[in-house]
mmCIF file of C-alpha atoms in Angstrom:
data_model
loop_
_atom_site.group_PDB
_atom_site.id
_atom_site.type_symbol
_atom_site.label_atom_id
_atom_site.label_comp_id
_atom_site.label_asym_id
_atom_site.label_seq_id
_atom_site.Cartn_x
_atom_site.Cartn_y
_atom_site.Cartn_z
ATOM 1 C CA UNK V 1 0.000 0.000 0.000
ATOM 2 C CA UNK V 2 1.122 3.636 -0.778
ATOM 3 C CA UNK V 3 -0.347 6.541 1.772
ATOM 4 C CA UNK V 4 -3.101 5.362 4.314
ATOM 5 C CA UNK V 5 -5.599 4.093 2.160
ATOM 6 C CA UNK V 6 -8.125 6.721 2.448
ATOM 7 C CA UNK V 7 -10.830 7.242 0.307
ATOM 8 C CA UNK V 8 -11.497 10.153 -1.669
ATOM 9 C CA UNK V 9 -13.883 12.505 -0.312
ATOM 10 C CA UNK V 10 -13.918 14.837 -2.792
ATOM 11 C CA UNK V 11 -14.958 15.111 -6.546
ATOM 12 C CA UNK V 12 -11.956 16.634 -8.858
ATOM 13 C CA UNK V 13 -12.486 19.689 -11.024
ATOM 14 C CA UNK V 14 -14.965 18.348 -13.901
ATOM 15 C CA UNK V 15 -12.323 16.828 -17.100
ATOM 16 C CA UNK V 16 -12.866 15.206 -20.336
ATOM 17 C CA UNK V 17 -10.717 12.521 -21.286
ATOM 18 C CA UNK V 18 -9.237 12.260 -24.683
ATOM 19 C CA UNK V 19 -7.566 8.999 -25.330
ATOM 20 C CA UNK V 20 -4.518 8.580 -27.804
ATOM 21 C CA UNK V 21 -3.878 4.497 -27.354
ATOM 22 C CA UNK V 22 -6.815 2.013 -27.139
ATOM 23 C CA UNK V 23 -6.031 -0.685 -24.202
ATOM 24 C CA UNK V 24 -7.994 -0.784 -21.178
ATOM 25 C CA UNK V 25 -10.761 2.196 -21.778
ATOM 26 C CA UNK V 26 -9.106 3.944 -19.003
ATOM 27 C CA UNK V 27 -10.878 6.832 -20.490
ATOM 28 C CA UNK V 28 -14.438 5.690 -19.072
ATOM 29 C CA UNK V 29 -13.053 4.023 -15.718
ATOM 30 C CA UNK V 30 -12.641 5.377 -12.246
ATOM 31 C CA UNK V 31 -9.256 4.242 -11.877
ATOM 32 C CA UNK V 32 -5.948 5.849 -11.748
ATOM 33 C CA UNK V 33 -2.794 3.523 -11.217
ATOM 34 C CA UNK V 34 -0.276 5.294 -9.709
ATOM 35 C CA UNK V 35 3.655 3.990 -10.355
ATOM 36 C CA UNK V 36 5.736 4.593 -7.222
ATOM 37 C CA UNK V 37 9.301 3.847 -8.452
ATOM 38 C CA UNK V 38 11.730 4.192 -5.748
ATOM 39 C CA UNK V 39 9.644 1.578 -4.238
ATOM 40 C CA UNK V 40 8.609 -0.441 -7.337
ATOM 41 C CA UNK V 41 5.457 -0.777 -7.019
ATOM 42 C CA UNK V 42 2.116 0.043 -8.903
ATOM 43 C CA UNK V 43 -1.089 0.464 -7.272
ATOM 44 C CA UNK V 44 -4.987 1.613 -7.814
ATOM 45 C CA UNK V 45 -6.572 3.896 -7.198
ATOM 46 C CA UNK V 46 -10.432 3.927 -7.603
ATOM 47 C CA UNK V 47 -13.195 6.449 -6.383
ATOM 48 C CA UNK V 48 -16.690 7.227 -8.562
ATOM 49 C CA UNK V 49 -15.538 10.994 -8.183
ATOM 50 C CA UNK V 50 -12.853 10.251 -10.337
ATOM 51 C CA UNK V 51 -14.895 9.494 -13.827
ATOM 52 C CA UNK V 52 -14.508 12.430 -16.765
ATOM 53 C CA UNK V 53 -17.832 14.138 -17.803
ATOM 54 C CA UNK V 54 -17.036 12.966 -21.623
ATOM 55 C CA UNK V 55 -14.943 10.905 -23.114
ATOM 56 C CA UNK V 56 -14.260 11.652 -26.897
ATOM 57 C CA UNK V 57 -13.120 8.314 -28.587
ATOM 58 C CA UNK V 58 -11.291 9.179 -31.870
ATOM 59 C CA UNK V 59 -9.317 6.546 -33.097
ATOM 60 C CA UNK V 60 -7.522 9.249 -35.670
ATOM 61 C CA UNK V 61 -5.811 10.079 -32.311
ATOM 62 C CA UNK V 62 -3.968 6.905 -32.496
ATOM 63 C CA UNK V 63 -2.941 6.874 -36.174
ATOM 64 C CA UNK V 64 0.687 7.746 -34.916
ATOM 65 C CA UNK V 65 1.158 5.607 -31.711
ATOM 66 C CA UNK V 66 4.500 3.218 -33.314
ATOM 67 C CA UNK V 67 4.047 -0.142 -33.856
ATOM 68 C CA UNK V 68 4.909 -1.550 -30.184
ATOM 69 C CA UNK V 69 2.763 0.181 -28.750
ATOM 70 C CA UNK V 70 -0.101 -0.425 -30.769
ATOM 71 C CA UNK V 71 0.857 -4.190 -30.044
ATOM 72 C CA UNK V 72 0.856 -3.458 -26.514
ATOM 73 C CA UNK V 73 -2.197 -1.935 -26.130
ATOM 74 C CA UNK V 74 -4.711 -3.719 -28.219
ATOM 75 C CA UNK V 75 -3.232 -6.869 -26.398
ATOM 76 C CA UNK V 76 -4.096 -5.418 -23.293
ATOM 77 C CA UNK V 77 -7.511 -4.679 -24.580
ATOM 78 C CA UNK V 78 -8.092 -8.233 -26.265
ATOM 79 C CA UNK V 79 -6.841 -9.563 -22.429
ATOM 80 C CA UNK V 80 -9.458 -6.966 -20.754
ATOM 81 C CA UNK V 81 -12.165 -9.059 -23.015
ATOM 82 C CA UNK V 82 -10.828 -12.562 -22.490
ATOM 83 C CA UNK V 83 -10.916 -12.369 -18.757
ATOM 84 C CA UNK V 84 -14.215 -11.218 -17.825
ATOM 85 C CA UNK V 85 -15.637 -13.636 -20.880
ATOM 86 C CA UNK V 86 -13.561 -16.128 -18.839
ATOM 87 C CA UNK V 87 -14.934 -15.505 -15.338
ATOM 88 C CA UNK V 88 -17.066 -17.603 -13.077
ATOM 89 C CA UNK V 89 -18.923 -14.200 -12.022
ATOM 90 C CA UNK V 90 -19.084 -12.973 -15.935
ATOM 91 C CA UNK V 91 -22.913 -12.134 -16.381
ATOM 92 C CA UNK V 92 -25.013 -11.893 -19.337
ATOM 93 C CA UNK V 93 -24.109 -8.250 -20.123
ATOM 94 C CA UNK V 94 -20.577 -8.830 -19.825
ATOM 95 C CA UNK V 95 -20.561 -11.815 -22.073
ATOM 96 C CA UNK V 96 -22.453 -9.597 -24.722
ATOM 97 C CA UNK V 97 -19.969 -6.984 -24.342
ATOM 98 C CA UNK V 98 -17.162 -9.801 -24.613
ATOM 99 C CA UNK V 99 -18.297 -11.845 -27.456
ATOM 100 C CA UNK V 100 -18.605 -8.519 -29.422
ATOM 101 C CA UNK V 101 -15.394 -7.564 -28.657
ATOM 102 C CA UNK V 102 -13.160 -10.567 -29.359
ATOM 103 C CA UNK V 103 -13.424 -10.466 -32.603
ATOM 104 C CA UNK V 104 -13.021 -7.552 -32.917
ATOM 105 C CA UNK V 105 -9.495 -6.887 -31.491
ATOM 106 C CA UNK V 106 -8.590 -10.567 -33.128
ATOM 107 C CA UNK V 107 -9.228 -9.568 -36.369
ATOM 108 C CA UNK V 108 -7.709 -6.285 -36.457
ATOM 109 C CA UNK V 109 -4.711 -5.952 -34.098
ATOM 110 C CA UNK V 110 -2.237 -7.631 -36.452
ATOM 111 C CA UNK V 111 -3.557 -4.974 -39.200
ATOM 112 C CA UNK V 112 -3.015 -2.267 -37.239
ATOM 113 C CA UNK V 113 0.354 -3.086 -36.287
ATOM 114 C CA UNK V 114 1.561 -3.933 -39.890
ATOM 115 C CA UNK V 115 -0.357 -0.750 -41.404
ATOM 116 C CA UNK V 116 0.382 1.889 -38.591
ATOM 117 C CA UNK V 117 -0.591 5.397 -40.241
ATOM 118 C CA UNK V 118 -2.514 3.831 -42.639
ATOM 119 C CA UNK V 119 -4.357 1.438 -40.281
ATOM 120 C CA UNK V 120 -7.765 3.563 -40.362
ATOM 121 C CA UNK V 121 -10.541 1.237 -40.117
ATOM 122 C CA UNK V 122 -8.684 -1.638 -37.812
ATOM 123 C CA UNK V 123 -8.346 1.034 -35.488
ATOM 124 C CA UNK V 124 -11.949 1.795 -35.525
ATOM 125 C CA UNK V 125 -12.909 -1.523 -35.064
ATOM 126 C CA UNK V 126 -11.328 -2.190 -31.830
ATOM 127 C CA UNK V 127 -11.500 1.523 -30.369
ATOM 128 C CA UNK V 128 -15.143 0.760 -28.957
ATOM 129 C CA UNK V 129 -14.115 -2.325 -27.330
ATOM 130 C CA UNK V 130 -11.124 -1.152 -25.455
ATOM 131 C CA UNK V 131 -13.617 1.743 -24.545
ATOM 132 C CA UNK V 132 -15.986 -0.657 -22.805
ATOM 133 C CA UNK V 133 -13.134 -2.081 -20.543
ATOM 134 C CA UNK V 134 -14.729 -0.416 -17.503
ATOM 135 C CA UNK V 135 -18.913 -2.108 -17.969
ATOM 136 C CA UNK V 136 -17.179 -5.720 -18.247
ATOM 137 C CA UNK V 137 -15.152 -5.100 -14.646
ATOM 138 C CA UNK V 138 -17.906 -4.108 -12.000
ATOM 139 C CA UNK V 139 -19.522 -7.934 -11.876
ATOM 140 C CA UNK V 140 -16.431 -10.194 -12.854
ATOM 141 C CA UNK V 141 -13.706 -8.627 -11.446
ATOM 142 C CA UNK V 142 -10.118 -9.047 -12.908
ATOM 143 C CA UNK V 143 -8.177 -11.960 -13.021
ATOM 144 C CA UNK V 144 -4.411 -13.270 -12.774
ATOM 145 C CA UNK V 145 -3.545 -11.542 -16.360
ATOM 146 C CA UNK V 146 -4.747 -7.768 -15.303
ATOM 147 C CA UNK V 147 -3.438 -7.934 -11.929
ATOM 148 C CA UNK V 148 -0.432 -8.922 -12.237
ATOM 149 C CA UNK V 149 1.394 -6.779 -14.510
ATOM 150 C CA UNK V 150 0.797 -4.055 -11.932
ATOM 151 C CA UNK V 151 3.441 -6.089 -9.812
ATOM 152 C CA UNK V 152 5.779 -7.563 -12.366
ATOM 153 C CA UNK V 153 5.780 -3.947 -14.468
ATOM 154 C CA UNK V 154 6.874 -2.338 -11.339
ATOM 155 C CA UNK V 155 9.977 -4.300 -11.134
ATOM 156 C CA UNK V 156 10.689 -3.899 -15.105
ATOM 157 C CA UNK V 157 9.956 -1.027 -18.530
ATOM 158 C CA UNK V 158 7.582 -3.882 -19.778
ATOM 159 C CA UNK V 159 4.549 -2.579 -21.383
ATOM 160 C CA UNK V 160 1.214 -3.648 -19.251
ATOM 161 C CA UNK V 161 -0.620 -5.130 -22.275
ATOM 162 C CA UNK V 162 2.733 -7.141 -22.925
ATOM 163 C CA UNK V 163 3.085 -8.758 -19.502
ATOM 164 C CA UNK V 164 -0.735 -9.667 -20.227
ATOM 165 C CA UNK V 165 -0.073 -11.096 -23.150
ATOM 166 C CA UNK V 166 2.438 -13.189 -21.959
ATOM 167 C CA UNK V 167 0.282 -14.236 -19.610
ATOM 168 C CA UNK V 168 -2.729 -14.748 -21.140
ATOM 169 C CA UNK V 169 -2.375 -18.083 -22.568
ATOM 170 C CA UNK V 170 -1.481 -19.765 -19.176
ATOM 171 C CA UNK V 171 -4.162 -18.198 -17.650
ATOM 172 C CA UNK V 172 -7.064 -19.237 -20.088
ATOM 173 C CA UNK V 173 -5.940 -22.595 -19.675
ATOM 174 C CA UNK V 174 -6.407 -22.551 -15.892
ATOM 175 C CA UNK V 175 -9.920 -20.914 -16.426
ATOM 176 C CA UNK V 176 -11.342 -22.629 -19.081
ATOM 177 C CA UNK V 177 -10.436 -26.010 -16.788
ATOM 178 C CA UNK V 178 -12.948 -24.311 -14.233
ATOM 179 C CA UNK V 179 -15.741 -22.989 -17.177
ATOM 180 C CA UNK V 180 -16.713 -25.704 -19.612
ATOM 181 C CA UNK V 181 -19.571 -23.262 -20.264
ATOM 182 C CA UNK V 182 -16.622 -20.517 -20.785
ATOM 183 C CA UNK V 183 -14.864 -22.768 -23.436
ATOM 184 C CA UNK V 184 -17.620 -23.317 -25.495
ATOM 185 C CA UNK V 185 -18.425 -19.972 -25.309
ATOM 186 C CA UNK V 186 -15.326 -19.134 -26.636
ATOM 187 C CA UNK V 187 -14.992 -21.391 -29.789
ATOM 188 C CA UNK V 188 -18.113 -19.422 -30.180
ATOM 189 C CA UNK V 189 -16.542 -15.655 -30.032
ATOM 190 C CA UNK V 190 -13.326 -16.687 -31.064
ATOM 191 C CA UNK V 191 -11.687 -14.503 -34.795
ATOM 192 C CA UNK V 192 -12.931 -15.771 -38.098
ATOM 193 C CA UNK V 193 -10.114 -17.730 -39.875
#
């Protein structure tokens, strides 16, 4: 823990956020993670007075974000799906939201990343996606993948959606070993070939 843990009493000056990357929607959540170096840690911090009025999605804004980023992020964002789709507390609005957005990222991430500037539309497609990253949490909570790289990317300058990434597959294969309703689920949602 960093500081005594209190909670936020009061609301910050009204903002709108403008997002330039499309990973975890941080632009519609109440959640700020705040990196504390000299002690290498990461940690949350969450309040409802913390949401922005507006959010203005405009996936133009991330025509210039290089390559490894663009990796980073939408792999962060395809994780942020996986997981709730994955949980044992997902709900039926969460898998909607989830089995939308799979696809989605599946199908365009690699395009983004080889196009970059040019990558237009496979930027739109997974910009509303990432944006929903905060209506999947509030039922199915986060998993191993999303809570982890807040302790491993303390200790190194890995990218959070990387450190998902790697961890994504070994994860999935301990949850779908709990959800048989979750795997078929996912054959279901799963990229077009």
């Amino acid at each position: 823990m960093v500081g005594r843990g209190q909670p936020l009493s009061h609301a910050s000056l009204p903002f709108v956020a403008i997002p330039t990357t499309a990973g975890t929607g941080s632009e519609v959540t109440r959640n700020a993670v705040l990196s504390v170096p000299d002690r290498r840690v990461k940690v949350s911090l969450r309040s409802p007075l913390m949401l922005p009025r507006v959010a203005i999605v405009d996936s133009t804004l991330t025509h210039d974000v290089p390559p490894a980023v663009t990796a980073a992020t939408g792999l962060d964002a395809l994780t942020q799906l996986i997981e709730p789709f994955l949980s044992v507390r997902a709900t039926p609005m969460t898998d909607a939201l989830c089995r939308d957005g799979i696809p989605r990222v599946a199908r365009s991430l690699r395009r983004a990343v080889e196009a970059g500037h040019d990558a237009g539309r496979p930027r739109r497609t997974w910009r509303w996606p990432a944006s929903s990253a905060d209506s999947r949490w509030p039922t199915p909570g986060s998993a191993r993948c999303t809570d982890s790289p807040g302790r491993l990317g303390a200790c190194s300058t890995h990218h959070n959606g990387a450190v998902c990434a790697a961890l994504l597959p070994h994860v999935m294969a301990a949850n779908l070993r709990h959800s048989t309703s979750a795997r078929a689920g996912f054959r279901r949602a799963g990229p077009d070939r």
